[in-house]
Amino acid sequence: MTESAANTHAEGIGSAAEPTRRDFIFIATSATAAVGVAAVAWPLIDQMNPAADTLALASTEIGLDAIELGQESTVLWRGKPVFIRHRTPEEIALAKRDDSLSASMRDPALDADRIRQANGDAGKEEWLVLQASCTHLGCVPTFAAGDYGGWFCPCHGSHYDTAGRIRRGPAPLNLLLAPYVFLSDTVIKIG
Amino acid sequence: MSGPSTYVPGSAFERWLDQRLPIMRLAHDSFLAFPTPRNLNYWYTFGGILSFALVVQIVTGIVLAMHYVPSISGAFASVQRIERDVPFGWLVQNIHSVGASMFFLAVYIHMLRGLYYGSYKAPREILWILGVVIYLLMMATAFMGYVLPWGQMSFWGATVITNLFSAIPVVGDPIKLWLLGGFATDNATLNRFFSLHYLLPFMIFGVVVLHIWALHVPGNNNPLGVDVKSPADTVPFHPYYTVKDAFAMAVFVLLFAAFVFYAPDSLGHPDNLIPANPLVTPAEIVPEWYLLPFYAILRAIPDKLGGVLAMFGSIGVLFILPWLDTSKVRSMRFRPLARWGFVLFVGVCLALGWCGGQLPDKAVYQSGRYVQTFEYRTAAGAIATGAISARTSAELERRAHAEEARIGAAMITMHASVAPFQIKVVQLSQMLTLYYFGFFLLLLPILGLIERPGRVPDTIAKAVLKDAATAERSA
């Protein structure tokens, strides 16, 4: 009698040797609840991702007429600044000269790759279109500062050359290309 | 430590209440009769001061939220309106912004006190860890609060800090996008920061309750680091420490008020009075003073991921501090080597704070000057040699131009200029960062094993009463 009572009791709490039906129900219920919690949590987390209207701000068209040789225009694309630089022959020459060093750069790239259009066509040497956010922590670098003739980031001291390649400082990557195409000789579309 | 309750309901109502919700008993046992070591000094008053600071921030914050407009078009103007037009808005806004600095000042003293007297050691590990959690929540709250006025420092601070997460491999960029709610710091970012800035103080409040609960299980540590062994070692919290805390708080409020009324903006950065502009980064981005040491650690490592890891690691190491310190003696009063390590640590933290506010390439120490030698053709046609020197490279360049104008001829050969030996801010930061981590990861584990501690008193009462007797004799 006592023995059988003990057995029943052990069965009730689910002994390690023999899982009972009740164990199964407990596990199945908790698993269902966990999935339910996750299903409710996801919308609450995902709502913080960019909204559809934010994602839709995808492209912008810019006329190049107003940008004189040696000048730079900063335009907003997706809320972030983009440099459109009208490069001088000296800047182009400097960038091309350093192509020979590109293999030893942190983020190797040739000048021709840096001006390439988004559709894969070659760009025009005098037009450099780059995202103006330092790849370190997102500050806007300034031109004609730093040791490589290009941009310098005042926040943490990254130096970029006249093709926007990272040459010195903490930034891990070259200034990102802004995806652009020439719509005509004097108009580009970014995005 | 708390022992059996000594609460005696004073009236029929209190008796009635006590049987239904013993809240008066809880308050009596926790804050009036609570047995507290009799030797706590003024460094122990900062817990009370911090509770006060939290309440001040919550109350003034709720008021500010009644006038603040959380949108990129309205935020900056609404803060200015609070400062100028809202009745007493200037006072509430100043208290809130100065209050953040006061809060951190108090928390740093509170943490260093815990570090010096070994308050993180068994059985108070959870108490310490909860404190570090509060500190982390405080930093998150302060950061998001700094973004709300939507000035230049707000905007670029938000950009830089959210970009820290992009250093994480693979998931970094999606996380950054998720935090910002867009491709750049924008309206979505400002709105969520406002929402979270309102939420987090209440989370801090919750963890503070746990912190006090965890404190009241083993009871206070004390400057001797000796456990309470008998009632002779303690005094009731009230009136002894309520009065001591109140006095310290009054002194603290004097300092607080001095800033609020005479220098409310001195702790902030003037650039934050320029409205946010996503096209222009200020020449110098610096966080508020209380985050500067971590900023210096971030910049000390010349690698993006490495810098971010070092910065988070510098706080992460605090979580495991209870298990890093191998010494059996709590109070550094009795640890002749560790106490000097501690003094140096405090100095290093202050120096890191200084470094965080300087440009990374600035020279801290320089022996000698920049020198440039050159040759030029004199009016007579002969070739002569000249030299100029300057303290900085920029000055050298200016001098070179001035020199050219003076001798009236172009320099025909410029030899490479000779730079003096320099220690730059970034190099100093590296040395200081090394000590910061070395203190926790090497010094504390090793010192506990090799150090010969001084004689620790048996009981608090004995030590305190002996001191009193000695003082009486000499008087």
XYZ file of C-alpha atoms in Angstrom:
666
model
C 0.000 0.000 0.000
C 2.670 2.501 1.024
C 4.803 1.272 -1.837
C 2.116 1.851 -4.426
C 1.350 5.287 -2.952
C 4.999 6.214 -3.318
C 4.938 4.999 -6.916
C 1.876 7.044 -7.750
C 3.470 10.090 -6.204
C 6.656 9.665 -8.183
C 4.590 9.331 -11.338
C 2.679 12.475 -10.457
C 5.750 14.740 -10.359
C 7.320 12.933 -13.294
C 10.281 10.764 -12.368
C 13.404 11.009 -14.449
C 13.009 7.426 -15.562
C 9.535 7.686 -17.038
C 8.112 11.055 -18.245
C 4.394 11.189 -17.733
C 1.583 12.605 -19.776
C 1.501 15.577 -17.386
C 5.184 16.354 -18.132
C 4.311 16.393 -21.797
C 1.403 18.777 -21.217
C 3.623 21.113 -19.144
C 6.301 21.223 -21.815
C 3.829 21.629 -24.661
C 2.072 24.471 -22.817
C 5.328 26.317 -22.016
C 6.549 25.895 -25.593
C 3.294 27.326 -26.953
C 3.444 30.204 -24.500
C 7.072 30.931 -25.458
C 6.165 31.061 -29.152
C 3.226 33.321 -28.290
C 5.446 35.698 -26.324
C 7.977 35.812 -29.155
C 5.203 36.454 -31.676
C 3.958 39.404 -29.618
C 7.487 40.681 -28.911
C 8.518 40.808 -32.553
C 6.136 43.606 -33.637
C 7.228 45.593 -30.593
C 10.871 45.231 -31.610
C 10.408 45.576 -35.362
C 8.472 48.841 -35.033
C 11.812 50.547 -34.365
C 13.141 49.658 -37.838
C 12.911 52.301 -40.598
C 9.296 52.874 -41.650
C 8.077 52.451 -45.215
C 8.069 56.203 -45.908
C 11.632 56.466 -44.608
C 12.711 53.625 -46.878
C 10.921 55.280 -49.780
C 13.142 58.372 -49.637
C 15.416 56.503 -51.937
C 16.598 58.738 -54.747
C 17.389 62.335 -55.545
C 18.437 64.099 -58.763
C 21.106 66.774 -58.808
C 22.260 69.143 -61.525
C 26.031 69.505 -61.747
C 26.118 72.881 -63.551
C 26.384 74.913 -60.390
C 29.415 73.078 -59.023
C 32.561 74.834 -60.234
C 35.872 73.123 -60.753
C 37.462 72.437 -57.359
C 34.169 72.908 -55.554
C 32.170 70.462 -53.601
C 28.447 70.310 -53.043
C 26.943 68.512 -50.087
C 23.439 67.201 -50.693
C 21.131 65.172 -48.506
C 20.266 61.653 -49.573
C 18.257 59.466 -47.203
C 18.795 62.146 -44.547
C 22.545 61.767 -44.808
C 24.995 64.099 -46.526
C 26.611 63.148 -49.821
C 29.672 64.882 -51.279
C 29.624 65.707 -54.983
C 33.158 66.815 -55.666
C 34.260 68.484 -58.905
C 37.864 67.384 -58.841
C 40.730 69.469 -60.186
C 43.330 67.850 -62.469
C 45.776 67.941 -59.524
C 43.416 65.993 -57.311
C 42.823 63.442 -60.051
C 46.559 63.122 -60.639
C 47.184 62.646 -56.915
C 44.514 59.936 -56.719
C 45.876 58.127 -59.784
C 49.461 58.356 -58.530
C 48.441 56.610 -55.302
C 46.730 53.812 -57.254
C 50.133 52.139 -57.205
C 49.976 52.060 -53.395
C 46.428 50.767 -53.272
C 47.425 47.180 -52.533
C 48.899 48.302 -49.216
C 45.901 50.419 -48.229
C 43.497 49.395 -45.498
C 40.623 49.161 -47.977
C 42.298 48.699 -51.385
C 40.580 50.413 -54.316
C 41.652 52.047 -57.576
C 40.563 55.545 -58.467
C 38.537 54.143 -61.378
C 36.521 52.007 -58.927
C 35.871 55.020 -56.730
C 34.093 56.937 -59.493
C 32.209 53.997 -60.999
C 28.475 54.496 -61.488
C 25.899 52.325 -59.757
C 25.035 50.521 -63.014
C 28.665 49.461 -63.457
C 29.540 52.024 -66.144
C 32.741 53.990 -65.755
C 32.295 57.392 -64.144
C 33.845 60.702 -65.105
C 37.184 61.449 -63.556
C 36.289 64.946 -62.453
C 33.144 63.846 -60.565
C 33.473 61.997 -57.286
C 30.205 61.147 -55.501
C 30.691 59.839 -51.971
C 28.654 59.360 -48.829
C 29.910 62.075 -46.508
C 29.882 60.007 -43.332
C 33.202 58.986 -41.860
C 33.212 55.187 -41.717
C 34.486 55.370 -38.154
C 31.607 56.929 -36.254
C 29.671 58.891 -38.834
C 30.966 62.474 -38.610
C 31.181 64.616 -41.748
C 34.849 64.998 -42.801
C 36.166 68.313 -44.084
C 38.027 68.754 -47.368
C 41.513 70.174 -47.793
C 42.520 69.102 -44.341
C 44.595 66.122 -43.328
C 47.771 64.720 -44.772
C 46.592 63.195 -48.063
C 45.069 66.160 -49.859
C 41.541 64.859 -49.368
C 39.237 64.759 -46.379
C 39.965 64.789 -42.681
C 37.520 63.773 -39.979
C 37.704 66.139 -36.997
C 36.107 63.701 -34.590
C 38.750 61.029 -34.276
C 41.372 61.985 -36.842
C 40.825 59.820 -39.933
C 42.616 60.964 -43.105
C 41.156 60.267 -46.572
C 42.821 60.962 -49.933
C 41.401 62.711 -53.015
C 39.592 59.516 -54.004
C 38.058 59.226 -50.502
C 40.240 56.240 -49.610
C 41.112 55.788 -45.950
C 44.829 56.328 -45.471
C 45.352 56.873 -41.762
C 43.306 56.977 -38.554
C 40.698 54.731 -36.940
C 38.161 54.458 -39.796
C 38.008 50.897 -41.133
C 36.736 51.618 -44.675
C 36.974 54.118 -47.517
C 34.221 56.733 -47.661
C 31.303 54.754 -49.089
C 30.296 55.386 -52.672
C 26.898 56.941 -53.099
C 25.119 54.856 -55.773
C 24.666 57.302 -58.637
C 24.193 57.327 -62.395
C 24.543 60.081 -64.966
C 21.106 60.861 -66.412
C 22.690 63.362 -68.802
C 26.054 65.101 -68.944
C 25.050 67.513 -66.221
C 22.495 65.629 -64.111
C 23.071 62.695 -61.808
C 20.619 60.587 -59.864
C 21.673 59.301 -56.451
C 19.953 56.156 -55.190
C 21.400 41.931 10.187
C 17.960 43.501 10.369
C 16.924 41.091 13.104
C 13.481 40.892 14.699
C 11.219 43.869 14.121
C 11.093 46.488 16.878
C 8.079 48.288 15.474
C 5.323 49.055 17.979
C 2.144 50.480 16.415
C 1.397 53.736 18.185
C -2.328 54.015 17.567
C -5.389 51.891 16.866
C -5.214 52.885 13.186
C -1.571 51.879 12.897
C -2.388 48.545 14.542
C -5.240 48.063 12.064
C -2.981 48.961 9.129
C -0.117 46.815 10.376
C -2.271 43.699 10.246
C -3.285 44.426 6.660
C -0.293 46.138 5.006
C 2.764 46.338 7.291
C 4.188 49.296 5.382
C 4.872 51.354 8.517
C 6.731 48.380 9.974
C 8.830 48.105 6.807
C 9.691 51.811 6.905
C 10.420 51.694 10.635
C 12.688 48.659 10.342
C 14.451 49.874 7.176
C 14.963 53.560 7.822
C 14.512 54.287 11.534
C 15.568 51.379 13.715
C 17.851 49.838 11.102
C 21.066 48.896 12.918
C 23.933 50.659 11.154
C 27.672 50.447 11.857
C 28.589 53.222 14.280
C 31.677 54.314 12.342
C 30.303 55.406 8.953
C 32.021 58.567 7.696
C 30.813 61.242 5.287
C 31.755 59.172 2.235
C 28.763 57.034 3.222
C 26.275 59.865 2.784
C 26.266 59.689 -0.992
C 23.685 56.884 -1.149
C 21.141 59.254 0.356
C 22.339 62.091 -1.849
C 21.883 59.893 -4.930
C 18.309 59.009 -3.977
C 17.672 62.724 -3.640
C 19.288 63.419 -7.025
C 17.118 60.761 -8.696
C 13.934 62.275 -7.274
C 15.030 65.758 -8.404
C 15.632 64.498 -11.951
C 12.291 62.687 -12.115
C 10.291 65.638 -10.772
C 11.964 68.280 -12.959
C 11.874 65.895 -15.935
C 8.126 65.380 -15.660
C 7.688 69.152 -15.604
C 9.948 69.669 -18.637
C 8.044 67.009 -20.601
C 4.942 69.187 -20.233
C 6.606 71.878 -22.363
C 9.056 69.983 -24.544
C 8.180 69.239 -28.191
C 9.763 65.960 -29.345
C 10.211 66.689 -33.054
C 13.194 67.844 -35.049
C 11.374 71.004 -36.069
C 10.181 71.881 -32.575
C 12.682 70.462 -30.095
C 15.369 73.153 -30.135
C 12.881 76.024 -30.047
C 10.828 74.427 -27.286
C 13.881 74.116 -25.037
C 14.700 77.768 -25.677
C 11.077 78.633 -24.920
C 11.275 76.746 -21.620
C 14.410 78.742 -20.770
C 12.896 82.118 -21.665
C 9.103 82.133 -21.643
C 7.683 79.353 -19.481
C 7.153 80.563 -15.874
C 10.138 79.308 -13.882
C 11.081 77.213 -16.896
C 14.626 78.551 -16.652
C 14.848 77.237 -13.091
C 13.440 73.796 -13.823
C 15.534 73.374 -16.964
C 18.717 74.459 -15.187
C 18.052 72.144 -12.261
C 17.491 69.245 -14.665
C 20.632 69.816 -16.739
C 22.881 70.667 -13.780
C 21.194 67.832 -11.871
C 22.534 65.310 -14.375
C 26.086 66.450 -13.634
C 25.460 66.446 -9.882
C 24.006 62.943 -10.136
C 27.167 61.690 -11.823
C 29.448 63.561 -9.433
C 27.712 61.821 -6.532
C 27.689 58.408 -8.211
C 31.429 58.575 -8.919
C 32.185 59.386 -5.281
C 29.785 56.640 -4.201
C 31.470 54.076 -6.477
C 35.023 55.058 -5.500
C 34.017 54.835 -1.830
C 32.759 51.289 -2.487
C 36.002 50.502 -4.262
C 38.196 51.847 -1.437
C 36.378 50.167 1.428
C 35.883 46.879 -0.447
C 32.087 47.144 -0.376
C 31.863 44.852 -3.429
C 33.269 41.840 -1.583
C 31.287 38.916 -0.181
C 28.516 39.042 0.874
C 27.801 42.230 -1.083
C 28.529 41.133 -4.696
C 24.907 41.434 -5.844
C 24.646 44.825 -4.169
C 27.679 46.017 -6.160
C 26.455 44.514 -9.436
C 23.049 46.165 -9.035
C 24.936 49.418 -8.509
C 26.813 48.936 -11.797
C 23.469 48.225 -13.511
C 22.128 51.516 -12.131
C 25.248 53.288 -13.392
C 24.786 51.824 -16.888
C 21.121 52.879 -16.924
C 22.201 56.339 -15.768
C 24.633 56.650 -18.679
C 21.988 55.554 -21.181
C 19.473 57.991 -19.690
C 21.942 60.871 -19.643
C 23.004 60.222 -23.223
C 19.425 60.182 -24.506
C 18.569 63.249 -22.452
C 21.493 65.125 -23.989
C 20.072 64.411 -27.445
C 16.678 65.986 -26.680
C 17.607 69.733 -26.975
C 18.597 68.891 -30.585
C 21.647 71.126 -30.724
C 24.808 70.290 -32.653
C 26.322 68.243 -29.812
C 23.004 66.431 -29.343
C 22.832 65.458 -32.988
C 26.456 64.467 -33.461
C 26.643 62.756 -30.092
C 23.679 60.617 -31.109
C 25.300 59.895 -34.466
C 28.638 58.891 -32.966
C 27.174 56.742 -30.182
C 24.751 54.860 -32.428
C 27.604 54.331 -34.878
C 29.511 52.552 -32.106
C 27.164 49.622 -32.638
C 28.078 49.398 -36.315
C 31.498 48.169 -35.170
C 29.938 44.832 -34.241
C 30.640 42.375 -37.058
C 27.715 41.167 -39.232
C 24.777 42.410 -37.110
C 26.256 45.857 -36.401
C 24.672 47.750 -39.290
C 21.165 46.290 -38.879
C 21.366 47.155 -35.162
C 22.374 50.729 -35.970
C 19.504 51.048 -38.441
C 17.131 49.643 -35.830
C 18.342 52.057 -33.157
C 18.075 55.101 -35.428
C 14.841 54.069 -37.140
C 16.233 55.382 -40.422
C 19.421 55.821 -42.391
C 20.481 58.805 -40.316
C 19.830 60.411 -36.947
C 16.420 61.943 -37.549
C 12.920 62.492 -36.202
C 12.393 58.799 -35.509
C 15.565 58.788 -33.412
C 14.566 61.858 -31.422
C 11.095 60.495 -30.682
C 12.262 57.136 -29.415
C 15.015 58.725 -27.345
C 12.402 60.942 -25.702
C 10.213 57.930 -24.956
C 13.113 55.945 -23.498
C 14.505 58.935 -21.621
C 11.168 59.137 -19.832
C 11.095 55.387 -19.151
C 14.618 54.678 -17.918
C 14.558 56.771 -14.707
C 11.689 54.620 -13.488
C 13.708 51.520 -14.286
C 16.561 53.089 -12.312
C 14.111 53.620 -9.468
C 13.190 49.942 -9.589
C 16.819 48.822 -9.489
C 17.464 51.286 -6.644
C 14.790 49.457 -4.632
C 16.598 46.162 -5.304
C 19.914 47.873 -4.457
C 18.582 48.983 -1.059
C 17.054 45.565 -0.460
C 20.404 43.921 -1.232
C 22.046 46.448 1.126
C 19.668 45.673 3.969
C 20.307 41.932 3.922
C 23.999 42.022 4.986
C 23.803 45.631 6.245
C 26.254 48.456 5.520
C 29.921 47.869 5.052
C 32.017 50.421 6.960
C 35.397 52.154 6.763
C 37.062 49.366 8.736
C 35.599 46.666 6.503
C 34.926 44.596 9.649
C 31.627 42.713 9.990
C 29.164 43.856 12.623
C 29.496 41.332 15.441
C 27.337 42.676 18.253
C 24.765 45.425 18.891
C 27.643 47.462 20.407
C 28.966 47.873 16.853
C 25.832 49.592 15.630
C 23.605 52.604 16.197
C 20.027 52.983 14.919
C 19.791 54.661 11.530
C 17.575 57.366 13.016
C 18.585 59.833 14.350
C 22.285 59.142 13.863
C 22.452 58.726 10.103
C 19.304 60.575 9.111
C 20.912 63.673 10.606
C 24.346 62.959 9.137
C 22.825 62.337 5.706
C 20.716 65.481 5.984
C 23.736 67.633 6.783
C 25.742 66.187 3.887
C 22.770 66.672 1.592
C 22.501 70.327 2.621
C 26.168 70.886 1.702
C 25.626 69.059 -1.570
C 22.581 71.208 -2.365
C 24.735 74.318 -1.794
C 27.068 73.200 -4.572
C 24.081 72.216 -6.716
C 22.471 75.627 -6.219
C 25.727 77.441 -6.942
C 25.775 75.875 -10.407
C 22.032 76.298 -11.015
C 21.998 79.990 -10.147
C 25.461 81.203 -11.094
C 26.834 78.922 -13.806
C 24.033 76.787 -15.254
C 25.679 76.367 -18.662
C 29.274 75.970 -17.509
C 29.032 72.177 -17.463
C 27.624 71.971 -20.979
C 29.136 72.717 -24.375
C 28.408 76.011 -26.207
C 28.005 74.141 -29.516
C 24.780 72.672 -28.210
C 23.207 76.120 -28.487
C 23.536 75.823 -32.268
C 20.546 73.963 -33.776
C 21.356 70.489 -35.106
C 22.698 70.487 -38.657
C 23.226 67.131 -40.380
C 25.556 68.722 -42.951
C 28.161 70.149 -40.587
C 30.062 68.328 -37.880
C 31.417 70.605 -35.126
C 35.200 70.808 -35.101
C 35.341 69.067 -31.753
C 32.756 66.564 -30.633
C 32.956 65.900 -26.927
C 30.497 64.188 -24.631
C 29.466 65.639 -21.277
C 32.261 65.678 -18.699
C 31.063 62.572 -16.885
C 31.543 60.393 -19.966
C 34.928 61.812 -21.011
C 37.098 59.040 -19.483
C 35.268 56.421 -21.563
C 35.548 58.611 -24.642
C 39.317 58.778 -24.071
C 39.465 54.977 -23.841
C 37.464 54.712 -27.085
C 39.922 56.970 -28.884
C 43.009 55.378 -27.359
C 42.586 52.232 -29.460
C 43.376 52.954 -33.136
C 40.866 50.352 -34.328
C 37.104 50.777 -34.548
C 35.980 47.460 -33.055
C 38.893 47.431 -30.588
C 38.041 50.912 -29.333
C 34.388 50.043 -28.856
C 35.262 46.803 -27.046
C 37.709 48.620 -24.760
C 35.098 51.231 -23.924
C 32.382 48.739 -23.076
C 34.978 46.519 -21.401
C 35.954 49.339 -19.063
C 32.458 49.155 -17.565
C 32.083 45.407 -18.045
C 35.128 44.811 -15.844
C 33.241 46.392 -12.927
C 30.709 43.531 -13.035
C 33.373 40.932 -12.275
C 35.314 43.083 -9.809
C 34.080 41.092 -6.769
C 35.868 38.037 -8.134
C 38.980 39.841 -9.373
C 40.016 41.159 -5.987
C 41.585 38.211 -4.165
C 42.312 39.995 -0.883
C 40.551 38.769 2.246
C 40.760 42.259 3.748
C 37.925 44.544 2.693
C 39.049 48.034 3.586
C 42.063 49.484 1.807
C 42.870 51.249 5.072
C 44.661 48.064 5.978
C 46.129 47.401 2.540
C 49.360 49.415 2.228
C 49.935 48.620 -1.476
C 46.386 48.507 -2.768
C 45.604 51.921 -1.316
C 48.342 53.515 -3.407
C 47.106 51.566 -6.411
C 43.701 53.094 -5.649
C 45.047 56.641 -5.363
C 46.786 56.206 -8.706
C 43.569 54.765 -10.163
C 41.612 57.873 -9.168
C 44.331 60.033 -10.737
C 44.243 57.942 -13.914
C 40.451 58.315 -14.186
C 40.746 62.099 -13.829
C 43.570 62.194 -16.381
C 41.524 60.072 -18.800
C 38.709 62.570 -18.367
C 41.096 65.370 -19.280
C 42.352 63.436 -22.346
C 38.771 62.841 -23.494
C 38.257 66.591 -23.756
C 41.388 67.280 -25.832
C 42.117 66.822 -29.522
C 43.791 63.417 -29.959
C 46.811 64.783 -31.825
C 47.600 67.539 -29.335
C 51.050 67.262 -27.738
C 50.998 66.770 -23.980
C 54.748 66.813 -23.657
C 57.314 68.082 -26.122
C 61.053 68.299 -25.824
C 62.606 70.752 -28.247
C 61.111 72.580 -31.219
C 60.287 72.026 -34.871
C 63.363 73.021 -36.838
C 63.676 73.675 -40.533
C 66.916 74.518 -42.311
C 66.955 75.944 -45.834
C 69.165 77.522 -48.434
C 68.423 80.691 -50.349
C 70.019 82.982 -52.860
C 71.034 86.367 -51.518
C 70.712 89.616 -53.458
C 74.381 89.291 -54.363
C 73.740 85.879 -55.874
C 75.522 83.835 -53.230
C 73.920 80.849 -51.606
C 73.292 81.201 -47.901
C 71.874 78.897 -45.262
C 69.193 79.815 -42.749
C 67.112 78.065 -40.102
C 63.823 78.676 -38.359
C 62.197 76.947 -35.457
C 58.795 76.943 -33.806
C 56.795 75.178 -31.076
C 54.184 73.784 -33.436
C 54.189 72.643 -37.042
C 51.528 75.209 -37.975
C 53.615 77.979 -36.466
C 56.656 76.705 -38.334
C 54.779 77.035 -41.608
C 53.750 80.605 -40.787
C 57.332 81.475 -39.867
C 58.587 80.004 -43.120
C 56.333 82.368 -45.073
C 57.344 85.317 -42.914
C 61.008 84.416 -43.358
C 60.622 84.224 -47.117
C 59.094 87.689 -47.153
C 61.874 89.028 -44.916
C 64.820 87.753 -46.949
C 63.008 88.723 -50.145
C 63.880 85.531 -51.958
C 62.472 82.074 -52.380
C 64.042 79.305 -50.412
C 65.698 77.133 -52.989
C 66.140 74.050 -50.890
C 63.926 73.141 -48.005
C 65.300 70.341 -45.914
C 62.762 68.110 -44.272
C 61.757 69.707 -41.006
C 62.807 67.992 -37.808
C 59.977 67.249 -35.432
C 60.687 67.238 -31.700
C 59.964 64.287 -29.435
C 56.295 64.425 -28.455
C 53.807 62.553 -26.346
C 50.374 63.132 -27.820
C 47.032 62.979 -26.047
C 46.233 59.697 -27.763
C 49.482 58.127 -26.510
C 48.880 59.367 -22.989
C 45.358 57.933 -23.199
C 46.851 54.588 -24.178
C 49.107 54.533 -21.117
C 46.244 55.550 -18.844
C 43.922 52.938 -20.393
C 46.575 50.322 -19.733
C 46.616 51.231 -16.048
C 42.814 51.355 -15.861
C 42.560 47.746 -16.993
C 45.768 46.725 -15.245
C 44.362 47.901 -11.921
C 41.391 45.549 -12.171
C 42.847 42.652 -14.132
C 46.382 42.444 -12.698
C 46.894 44.617 -9.637
C 43.869 43.586 -7.579
C 44.179 39.822 -8.293
C 47.934 39.782 -7.598
C 48.091 42.209 -4.670
C 45.594 40.110 -2.724
C 48.040 37.218 -2.867
C 51.315 38.997 -2.119
C 50.349 41.990 0.010
C 50.838 41.861 3.788
C 47.830 43.669 5.226
C 47.993 45.781 8.370
C 46.353 44.684 11.610
C 42.570 44.684 11.222
C 40.639 45.470 14.426
C 38.502 42.690 15.911
C 35.331 44.709 16.222
C 34.060 48.091 15.188
C 33.247 49.044 18.780
C 36.751 48.254 20.002
C 38.418 50.316 17.291
C 36.040 53.255 17.614
C 36.071 53.372 21.410
C 39.848 53.039 21.529
C 40.182 55.976 19.134
C 37.794 57.982 21.290
C 39.739 57.106 24.445
C 43.042 58.117 22.833
C 41.545 61.391 21.696
C 40.225 62.068 25.180
C 43.603 61.382 26.775
C 45.426 63.683 24.384
C 42.817 66.413 24.857
